[in-house]
């Protein structure tokens, strides 16, 4: 079973459907016991970095996500759900993240924001096997621009180069939305789910 | 309908029509929409833009603007009822205000170009591009493949066409092939 952490409003149904394509049962839950009892975890993200961290507090906060990671079972952070895996966010004030990765989430230097659209990626990450020439769907204005030393990074560019995906051991996160990235997104989710 | 579509479609889904308040947006997002587009409701009550973007982020909100040439400060005015009525507002001023309030994208429908198949309204696209820094989806006037490239060059970030596809003038993939061959970034 894959558990999607529900800690705010938004479109979680699409994520649930996309992860269900892997053949696993997928639950959307705000209950920490149910969440931790799953075989793999999905942390989506809604709104601004700080607001997201604050909403996370209502369901167990950073410690719940840390507990999930400590199980060594796979965890997938999506969009702001990936951003909060980093140490710092600079959206609407400076905020602390969960801090699995050293790095700051800052506003993209681009003439048109939000960045809404499909991008190619630059990757050597095994999770992207078979997907190196594919495009993924992004919706965001903030991003991580400096790679943490201890992680595998997939890059993309919009205005400037930024982190499209980050991976270390059982932690995986994407700035783009795999659940909205058509067949390429489905394949990525399937690659990730193969480790469950 | 939103829910059924979202079950099958793993690409972004924008839903418009009948959105009057924040709770309508909440319902649509929970049903599987990624974005909502609003038009008349925002003209009637601009605060709706602030309310929706404060709750869900500006990336969720597409402001649809039906604009046409008129005796207005910028030369463009907002229309309602599919271009039949004047909305009594300057179109560029409205876009600027809406983005300040939290609109994350503009769907710019040129009522002058709509249905002509003479090409997108490049003048209007350039004018809108000069006042807002959010993505602009240009709509109205597509008639041939070159029109799509010209609209991107004028400053549109995305393009909308309907009749050329419905009537089979060319296919969506033909447009994508043409743009890719011309050096534009497009998903295939």
GROMACS .gro file of C-alpha atoms in nm:
model
  384
    1UNK     CA    1   0.000   0.000   0.000
    2UNK     CA    2   0.114   0.352  -0.089
    3UNK     CA    3   0.000   0.636   0.140
    4UNK     CA    4  -0.044   0.993   0.018
    5UNK     CA    5  -0.022   1.241   0.305
    6UNK     CA    6  -0.326   1.470   0.311
    7UNK     CA    7  -0.238   1.790   0.492
    8UNK     CA    8  -0.434   2.052   0.301
    9UNK     CA    9  -0.679   2.101   0.023
   10UNK     CA   10  -0.587   2.048  -0.336
   11UNK     CA   11  -0.595   1.792  -0.608
   12UNK     CA   12  -0.482   1.466  -0.446
   13UNK     CA   13  -0.720   1.255  -0.653
   14UNK     CA   14  -0.500   1.280  -0.963
   15UNK     CA   15  -0.196   1.168  -0.765
   16UNK     CA   16  -0.394   0.879  -0.620
   17UNK     CA   17  -0.507   0.765  -0.967
   18UNK     CA   18  -0.157   0.796  -1.110
   19UNK     CA   19   0.004   0.592  -0.831
   20UNK     CA   20  -0.276   0.333  -0.857
   21UNK     CA   21  -0.154   0.257  -1.210
   22UNK     CA   22   0.139   0.077  -1.045
   23UNK     CA   23  -0.105  -0.186  -0.919
   24UNK     CA   24  -0.056  -0.086  -0.557
   25UNK     CA   25  -0.344   0.015  -0.334
   26UNK     CA   26  -0.322   0.390  -0.270
   27UNK     CA   27  -0.478   0.567   0.028
   28UNK     CA   28  -0.504   0.939   0.097
   29UNK     CA   29  -0.466   0.992   0.470
   30UNK     CA   30  -0.399   1.253   0.734
   31UNK     CA   31  -0.367   0.988   1.004
   32UNK     CA   32  -0.003   0.936   1.108
   33UNK     CA   33  -0.050   0.567   1.199
   34UNK     CA   34  -0.208   0.484   0.864
   35UNK     CA   35   0.060   0.684   0.687
   36UNK     CA   36   0.351   0.514   0.866
   37UNK     CA   37   0.189   0.173   0.817
   38UNK     CA   38   0.218   0.200   0.437
   39UNK     CA   39   0.487   0.035   0.222
   40UNK     CA   40   0.575   0.363   0.056
   41UNK     CA   41   0.497   0.730   0.112
   42UNK     CA   42   0.397   1.022  -0.107
   43UNK     CA   43   0.428   1.377   0.024
   44UNK     CA   44   0.246   1.621  -0.206
   45UNK     CA   45   0.265   1.995  -0.154
   46UNK     CA   46   0.025   2.284  -0.173
   47UNK     CA   47   0.075   2.659  -0.167
   48UNK     CA   48   0.373   2.849  -0.035
   49UNK     CA   49   0.670   2.682   0.139
   50UNK     CA   50   0.601   2.829   0.485
   51UNK     CA   51   0.226   2.770   0.465
   52UNK     CA   52   0.296   2.414   0.360
   53UNK     CA   53   0.526   2.350   0.660
   54UNK     CA   54   0.262   2.503   0.886
   55UNK     CA   55  -0.015   2.281   0.749
   56UNK     CA   56   0.216   1.983   0.787
   57UNK     CA   57   0.230   2.055   1.162
   58UNK     CA   58  -0.142   1.968   1.188
   59UNK     CA   59  -0.076   1.609   1.081
   60UNK     CA   60   0.249   1.544   1.268
   61UNK     CA   61   0.492   1.787   1.112
   62UNK     CA   62   0.850   1.732   1.010
   63UNK     CA   63   0.885   1.452   1.266
   64UNK     CA   64   0.621   1.242   1.087
   65UNK     CA   65   0.811   1.269   0.757
   66UNK     CA   66   1.139   1.193   0.938
   67UNK     CA   67   0.982   0.884   1.095
   68UNK     CA   68   0.863   0.774   0.750
   69UNK     CA   69   1.212   0.813   0.606
   70UNK     CA   70   1.364   0.630   0.904
   71UNK     CA   71   1.162   0.319   0.811
   72UNK     CA   72   1.388   0.305   0.498
   73UNK     CA   73   1.075   0.255   0.287
   74UNK     CA   74   1.055   0.472  -0.028
   75UNK     CA   75   0.929   0.829   0.000
   76UNK     CA   76   0.829   1.049  -0.293
   77UNK     CA   77   0.794   1.427  -0.248
   78UNK     CA   78   0.609   1.617  -0.521
   79UNK     CA   79   0.648   1.988  -0.604
   80UNK     CA   80   0.635   2.180  -0.273
   81UNK     CA   81   0.642   1.834  -0.114
   82UNK     CA   82   0.991   1.802  -0.263
   83UNK     CA   83   1.091   2.158  -0.170
   84UNK     CA   84   1.022   2.103   0.201
   85UNK     CA   85   1.270   1.812   0.201
   86UNK     CA   86   1.535   2.088   0.178
   87UNK     CA   87   1.664   2.292   0.470
   88UNK     CA   88   1.535   2.636   0.381
   89UNK     CA   89   1.257   2.812   0.188
   90UNK     CA   90   1.261   3.176   0.082
   91UNK     CA   91   0.898   3.213  -0.030
   92UNK     CA   92   0.704   3.484   0.158
   93UNK     CA   93   0.973   3.512   0.427
   94UNK     CA   94   1.246   3.270   0.531
   95UNK     CA   95   1.125   2.933   0.660
   96UNK     CA   96   1.291   2.615   0.783
   97UNK     CA   97   1.220   2.299   0.590
   98UNK     CA   98   1.249   1.939   0.705
   99UNK     CA   99   1.614   1.941   0.604
  100UNK     CA  100   1.704   1.604   0.455
  101UNK     CA  101   1.897   1.799   0.192
  102UNK     CA  102   2.105   2.111   0.244
  103UNK     CA  103   1.976   2.382   0.016
  104UNK     CA  104   1.754   2.681  -0.025
  105UNK     CA  105   1.433   2.712  -0.227
  106UNK     CA  106   1.441   3.056  -0.386
  107UNK     CA  107   1.256   3.248  -0.656
  108UNK     CA  108   1.353   3.162  -1.011
  109UNK     CA  109   1.522   3.433  -1.216
  110UNK     CA  110   1.294   3.423  -1.520
  111UNK     CA  111   1.100   3.694  -1.703
  112UNK     CA  112   0.769   3.505  -1.690
  113UNK     CA  113   0.653   3.341  -1.365
  114UNK     CA  114   0.503   3.110  -1.253
  115UNK     CA  115   0.691   2.860  -1.465
  116UNK     CA  116   0.403   2.661  -1.611
  117UNK     CA  117   0.487   2.409  -1.876
  118UNK     CA  118   0.676   2.105  -2.004
  119UNK     CA  119   1.053   2.073  -1.973
  120UNK     CA  120   1.318   1.827  -2.078
  121UNK     CA  121   1.558   1.709  -1.808
  122UNK     CA  122   1.926   1.635  -1.766
  123UNK     CA  123   1.970   1.323  -1.558
  124UNK     CA  124   2.188   1.027  -1.471
  125UNK     CA  125   1.952   0.912  -1.202
  126UNK     CA  126   1.847   0.546  -1.228
  127UNK     CA  127   1.485   0.627  -1.142
  128UNK     CA  128   1.464   0.808  -1.478
  129UNK     CA  129   1.568   0.501  -1.673
  130UNK     CA  130   1.405   0.509  -2.016
  131UNK     CA  131   1.294   0.869  -1.965
  132UNK     CA  132   1.603   1.076  -2.042
  133UNK     CA  133   1.451   1.236  -2.355
  134UNK     CA  134   1.103   1.292  -2.209
  135UNK     CA  135   0.930   1.610  -2.091
  136UNK     CA  136   0.773   1.666  -1.751
  137UNK     CA  137   0.512   1.916  -1.633
  138UNK     CA  138   0.614   2.197  -1.398
  139UNK     CA  139   0.407   2.457  -1.209
  140UNK     CA  140   0.611   2.672  -0.968
  141UNK     CA  141   0.792   3.003  -0.913
  142UNK     CA  142   1.050   2.884  -0.658
  143UNK     CA  143   1.321   2.621  -0.695
  144UNK     CA  144   1.649   2.481  -0.562
  145UNK     CA  145   1.944   2.608  -0.764
  146UNK     CA  146   2.245   2.462  -0.583
  147UNK     CA  147   2.291   2.087  -0.560
  148UNK     CA  148   2.344   1.928  -0.221
  149UNK     CA  149   2.672   1.733  -0.232
  150UNK     CA  150   2.525   1.407  -0.104
  151UNK     CA  151   2.238   1.360  -0.350
  152UNK     CA  152   2.176   1.256  -0.710
  153UNK     CA  153   2.038   1.554  -0.897
  154UNK     CA  154   1.829   1.577  -1.212
  155UNK     CA  155   1.846   1.924  -1.363
  156UNK     CA  156   1.632   2.138  -1.587
  157UNK     CA  157   1.634   2.501  -1.699
  158UNK     CA  158   1.377   2.777  -1.699
  159UNK     CA  159   1.543   3.118  -1.688
  160UNK     CA  160   1.821   2.945  -1.494
  161UNK     CA  161   1.925   2.592  -1.405
  162UNK     CA  162   1.742   2.432  -1.113
  163UNK     CA  163   1.677   2.097  -0.947
  164UNK     CA  164   1.405   1.898  -1.127
  165UNK     CA  165   1.451   1.591  -0.907
  166UNK     CA  166   1.657   1.489  -0.606
  167UNK     CA  167   1.739   1.145  -0.473
  168UNK     CA  168   1.931   0.989  -0.185
  169UNK     CA  169   1.876   0.637  -0.056
  170UNK     CA  170   1.501   0.599   0.003
  171UNK     CA  171   1.419   0.969  -0.046
  172UNK     CA  172   1.306   1.084  -0.390
  173UNK     CA  173   1.148   1.412  -0.489
  174UNK     CA  174   1.047   1.594  -0.805
  175UNK     CA  175   0.983   1.964  -0.862
  176UNK     CA  176   0.753   1.867  -1.149
  177UNK     CA  177   0.424   1.684  -1.122
  178UNK     CA  178   0.467   1.321  -1.233
  179UNK     CA  179   0.093   1.266  -1.192
  180UNK     CA  180   0.038   1.536  -1.456
  181UNK     CA  181   0.322   1.441  -1.688
  182UNK     CA  182   0.133   1.197  -1.907
  183UNK     CA  183   0.298   0.867  -2.001
  184UNK     CA  184   0.645   0.987  -1.894
  185UNK     CA  185   0.514   1.065  -1.547
  186UNK     CA  186   0.341   0.728  -1.524
  187UNK     CA  187   0.664   0.551  -1.623
  188UNK     CA  188   0.862   0.746  -1.364
  189UNK     CA  189   0.611   0.651  -1.093
  190UNK     CA  190   0.634   0.291  -1.207
  191UNK     CA  191   1.017   0.300  -1.195
  192UNK     CA  192   0.998   0.442  -0.843
  193UNK     CA  193   0.734   0.192  -0.730
  194UNK     CA  194   0.953  -0.098  -0.847
  195UNK     CA  195   1.156  -0.055  -0.527
  196UNK     CA  196   0.852  -0.108  -0.299
  197UNK     CA  197  -1.763   1.542  -1.539
  198UNK     CA  198  -1.446   1.683  -1.382
  199UNK     CA  199  -1.404   1.371  -1.172
  200UNK     CA  200  -1.456   1.134  -1.466
  201UNK     CA  201  -1.210   1.327  -1.680
  202UNK     CA  202  -0.949   1.342  -1.404
  203UNK     CA  203  -0.972   0.963  -1.362
  204UNK     CA  204  -0.856   0.912  -1.720
  205UNK     CA  205  -0.637   1.209  -1.800
  206UNK     CA  206  -0.288   1.240  -1.657
  207UNK     CA  207  -0.216   1.586  -1.787
  208UNK     CA  208  -0.312   1.922  -1.635
  209UNK     CA  209  -0.683   1.991  -1.629
  210UNK     CA  210  -0.823   2.345  -1.619
  211UNK     CA  211  -1.193   2.382  -1.549
  212UNK     CA  212  -1.399   2.693  -1.615
  213UNK     CA  213  -1.761   2.795  -1.591
  214UNK     CA  214  -1.983   2.877  -1.298
  215UNK     CA  215  -1.715   2.953  -1.043
  216UNK     CA  216  -1.847   3.217  -0.805
  217UNK     CA  217  -1.670   3.160  -0.474
  218UNK     CA  218  -1.376   2.989  -0.307
  219UNK     CA  219  -1.576   2.680  -0.215
  220UNK     CA  220  -1.653   2.616  -0.585
  221UNK     CA  221  -1.277   2.604  -0.646
  222UNK     CA  222  -1.219   2.371  -0.351
  223UNK     CA  223  -1.481   2.131  -0.490
  224UNK     CA  224  -1.330   2.135  -0.839
  225UNK     CA  225  -0.976   2.074  -0.711
  226UNK     CA  226  -1.093   1.788  -0.494
  227UNK     CA  227  -1.271   1.641  -0.795
  228UNK     CA  228  -0.941   1.638  -0.983
  229UNK     CA  229  -0.901   1.979  -1.149
  230UNK     CA  230  -0.556   2.140  -1.132
  231UNK     CA  231  -0.659   2.490  -1.224
  232UNK     CA  232  -0.975   2.690  -1.261
  233UNK     CA  233  -1.047   2.965  -1.506
  234UNK     CA  234  -1.266   3.257  -1.415
  235UNK     CA  235  -1.396   3.546  -1.622
  236UNK     CA  236  -1.726   3.726  -1.549
  237UNK     CA  237  -1.726   3.643  -1.178
  238UNK     CA  238  -1.392   3.824  -1.139
  239UNK     CA  239  -1.517   4.127  -1.335
  240UNK     CA  240  -1.819   4.146  -1.105
  241UNK     CA  241  -1.614   4.097  -0.789
  242UNK     CA  242  -1.234   4.130  -0.837
  243UNK     CA  243  -1.171   4.026  -0.474
  244UNK     CA  244  -1.254   3.671  -0.582
  245UNK     CA  245  -0.906   3.660  -0.740
  246UNK     CA  246  -0.741   3.752  -0.408
  247UNK     CA  247  -0.949   3.496  -0.220
  248UNK     CA  248  -0.875   3.206  -0.454
  249UNK     CA  249  -0.502   3.276  -0.487
  250UNK     CA  250  -0.456   3.330  -0.112
  251UNK     CA  251  -0.611   2.990  -0.046
  252UNK     CA  252  -0.468   2.779  -0.328
  253UNK     CA  253  -0.178   2.977  -0.473
  254UNK     CA  254  -0.178   3.187  -0.790
  255UNK     CA  255  -0.078   2.890  -1.009
  256UNK     CA  256  -0.433   2.758  -0.967
  257UNK     CA  257  -0.603   3.062  -1.117
  258UNK     CA  258  -0.634   3.132  -1.488
  259UNK     CA  259  -0.800   3.465  -1.563
  260UNK     CA  260  -0.987   3.450  -1.890
  261UNK     CA  261  -1.011   3.788  -2.064
  262UNK     CA  262  -1.229   3.849  -2.370
  263UNK     CA  263  -1.079   4.166  -2.515
  264UNK     CA  264  -1.141   4.379  -2.824
  265UNK     CA  265  -1.029   4.708  -2.972
  266UNK     CA  266  -1.226   5.000  -2.836
  267UNK     CA  267  -1.208   5.363  -2.734
  268UNK     CA  268  -1.035   5.284  -2.406
  269UNK     CA  269  -0.709   5.417  -2.251
  270UNK     CA  270  -0.501   5.129  -2.389
  271UNK     CA  271  -0.712   5.084  -2.701
  272UNK     CA  272  -0.851   4.753  -2.572
  273UNK     CA  273  -1.155   4.687  -2.356
  274UNK     CA  274  -1.291   4.389  -2.168
  275UNK     CA  275  -1.610   4.235  -2.305
  276UNK     CA  276  -1.864   3.997  -2.154
  277UNK     CA  277  -2.117   3.753  -2.295
  278UNK     CA  278  -1.879   3.620  -2.558
  279UNK     CA  279  -1.788   3.965  -2.687
  280UNK     CA  280  -2.142   4.095  -2.723
  281UNK     CA  281  -2.127   4.343  -2.434
  282UNK     CA  282  -1.871   4.589  -2.310
  283UNK     CA  283  -1.744   4.508  -1.963
  284UNK     CA  284  -1.678   4.877  -1.907
  285UNK     CA  285  -1.309   4.822  -1.822
  286UNK     CA  286  -0.979   4.878  -1.996
  287UNK     CA  287  -0.840   4.536  -2.087
  288UNK     CA  288  -0.471   4.601  -2.013
  289UNK     CA  289  -0.552   4.775  -1.686
  290UNK     CA  290  -0.772   4.480  -1.589
  291UNK     CA  291  -0.497   4.227  -1.663
  292UNK     CA  292  -0.246   4.428  -1.461
  293UNK     CA  293  -0.486   4.452  -1.167
  294UNK     CA  294  -0.579   4.083  -1.185
  295UNK     CA  295  -0.215   3.973  -1.180
  296UNK     CA  296  -0.149   4.200  -0.882
  297UNK     CA  297  -0.444   4.039  -0.708
  298UNK     CA  298  -0.308   3.690  -0.776
  299UNK     CA  299  -0.402   3.561  -1.120
  300UNK     CA  300  -0.133   3.311  -1.222
  301UNK     CA  301  -0.205   3.292  -1.595
  302UNK     CA  302  -0.399   3.495  -1.849
  303UNK     CA  303  -0.611   3.330  -2.115
  304UNK     CA  304  -0.628   3.614  -2.366
  305UNK     CA  305  -0.914   3.577  -2.611
  306UNK     CA  306  -0.908   3.833  -2.890
  307UNK     CA  307  -1.270   3.891  -2.984
  308UNK     CA  308  -1.142   4.079  -3.291
  309UNK     CA  309  -0.943   3.781  -3.419
  310UNK     CA  310  -1.178   3.509  -3.298
  311UNK     CA  311  -1.329   3.317  -3.586
  312UNK     CA  312  -1.134   3.504  -3.856
  313UNK     CA  313  -0.862   3.241  -3.908
  314UNK     CA  314  -0.642   3.535  -4.011
  315UNK     CA  315  -0.387   3.460  -3.742
  316UNK     CA  316  -0.358   3.529  -3.371
  317UNK     CA  317  -0.394   3.892  -3.260
  318UNK     CA  318  -0.023   3.973  -3.244
  319UNK     CA  319  -0.077   4.337  -3.150
  320UNK     CA  320  -0.294   4.244  -2.858
  321UNK     CA  321  -0.052   3.970  -2.746
  322UNK     CA  322   0.239   4.218  -2.752
  323UNK     CA  323   0.034   4.474  -2.560
  324UNK     CA  324  -0.060   4.219  -2.292
  325UNK     CA  325   0.299   4.087  -2.273
  326UNK     CA  326   0.420   4.441  -2.198
  327UNK     CA  327   0.200   4.474  -1.888
  328UNK     CA  328   0.200   4.130  -1.725
  329UNK     CA  329   0.477   3.885  -1.637
  330UNK     CA  330   0.261   3.575  -1.586
  331UNK     CA  331   0.215   3.320  -1.866
  332UNK     CA  332  -0.020   3.428  -2.146
  333UNK     CA  333  -0.227   3.172  -2.333
  334UNK     CA  334  -0.333   3.337  -2.659
  335UNK     CA  335  -0.660   3.243  -2.821
  336UNK     CA  336  -0.848   3.342  -3.134
  337UNK     CA  337  -0.757   3.360  -3.501
  338UNK     CA  338  -0.545   3.052  -3.568
  339UNK     CA  339  -0.576   2.960  -3.936
  340UNK     CA  340  -0.243   2.822  -4.054
  341UNK     CA  341   0.065   2.660  -3.902
  342UNK     CA  342   0.278   2.976  -3.923
  343UNK     CA  343   0.025   3.162  -3.706
  344UNK     CA  344   0.129   2.957  -3.403
  345UNK     CA  345   0.496   3.049  -3.437
  346UNK     CA  346   0.411   3.418  -3.486
  347UNK     CA  347   0.204   3.422  -3.167
  348UNK     CA  348   0.488   3.267  -2.965
  349UNK     CA  349   0.727   3.527  -3.111
  350UNK     CA  350   0.485   3.802  -3.007
  351UNK     CA  351   0.514   3.687  -2.644
  352UNK     CA  352   0.252   3.417  -2.589
  353UNK     CA  353   0.364   3.128  -2.368
  354UNK     CA  354   0.092   2.890  -2.480
  355UNK     CA  355  -0.167   2.882  -2.755
  356UNK     CA  356  -0.527   2.782  -2.782
  357UNK     CA  357  -0.701   2.685  -3.100
  358UNK     CA  358  -1.027   2.504  -3.152
  359UNK     CA  359  -1.194   2.538  -3.491
  360UNK     CA  360  -0.886   2.447  -3.699
  361UNK     CA  361  -0.871   2.119  -3.507
  362UNK     CA  362  -1.248   2.057  -3.499
  363UNK     CA  363  -1.278   2.117  -3.873
  364UNK     CA  364  -0.968   1.914  -3.944
  365UNK     CA  365  -0.772   2.196  -4.113
  366UNK     CA  366  -0.471   2.030  -3.956
  367UNK     CA  367  -0.403   1.812  -3.655
  368UNK     CA  368  -0.259   1.901  -3.315
  369UNK     CA  369   0.045   1.689  -3.391
  370UNK     CA  370   0.100   1.876  -3.720
  371UNK     CA  371   0.122   2.201  -3.523
  372UNK     CA  372   0.364   2.043  -3.277
  373UNK     CA  373   0.580   1.899  -3.556
  374UNK     CA  374   0.586   2.236  -3.731
  375UNK     CA  375   0.684   2.425  -3.412
  376UNK     CA  376   0.948   2.171  -3.315
  377UNK     CA  377   1.096   2.185  -3.665
  378UNK     CA  378   1.103   2.565  -3.636
  379UNK     CA  379   1.303   2.541  -3.314
  380UNK     CA  380   1.032   2.598  -3.052
  381UNK     CA  381   1.013   2.389  -2.736
  382UNK     CA  382   0.704   2.171  -2.756
  383UNK     CA  383   0.603   1.843  -2.597
  384UNK     CA  384   0.546   1.559  -2.843
   0.00000   0.00000   0.00000
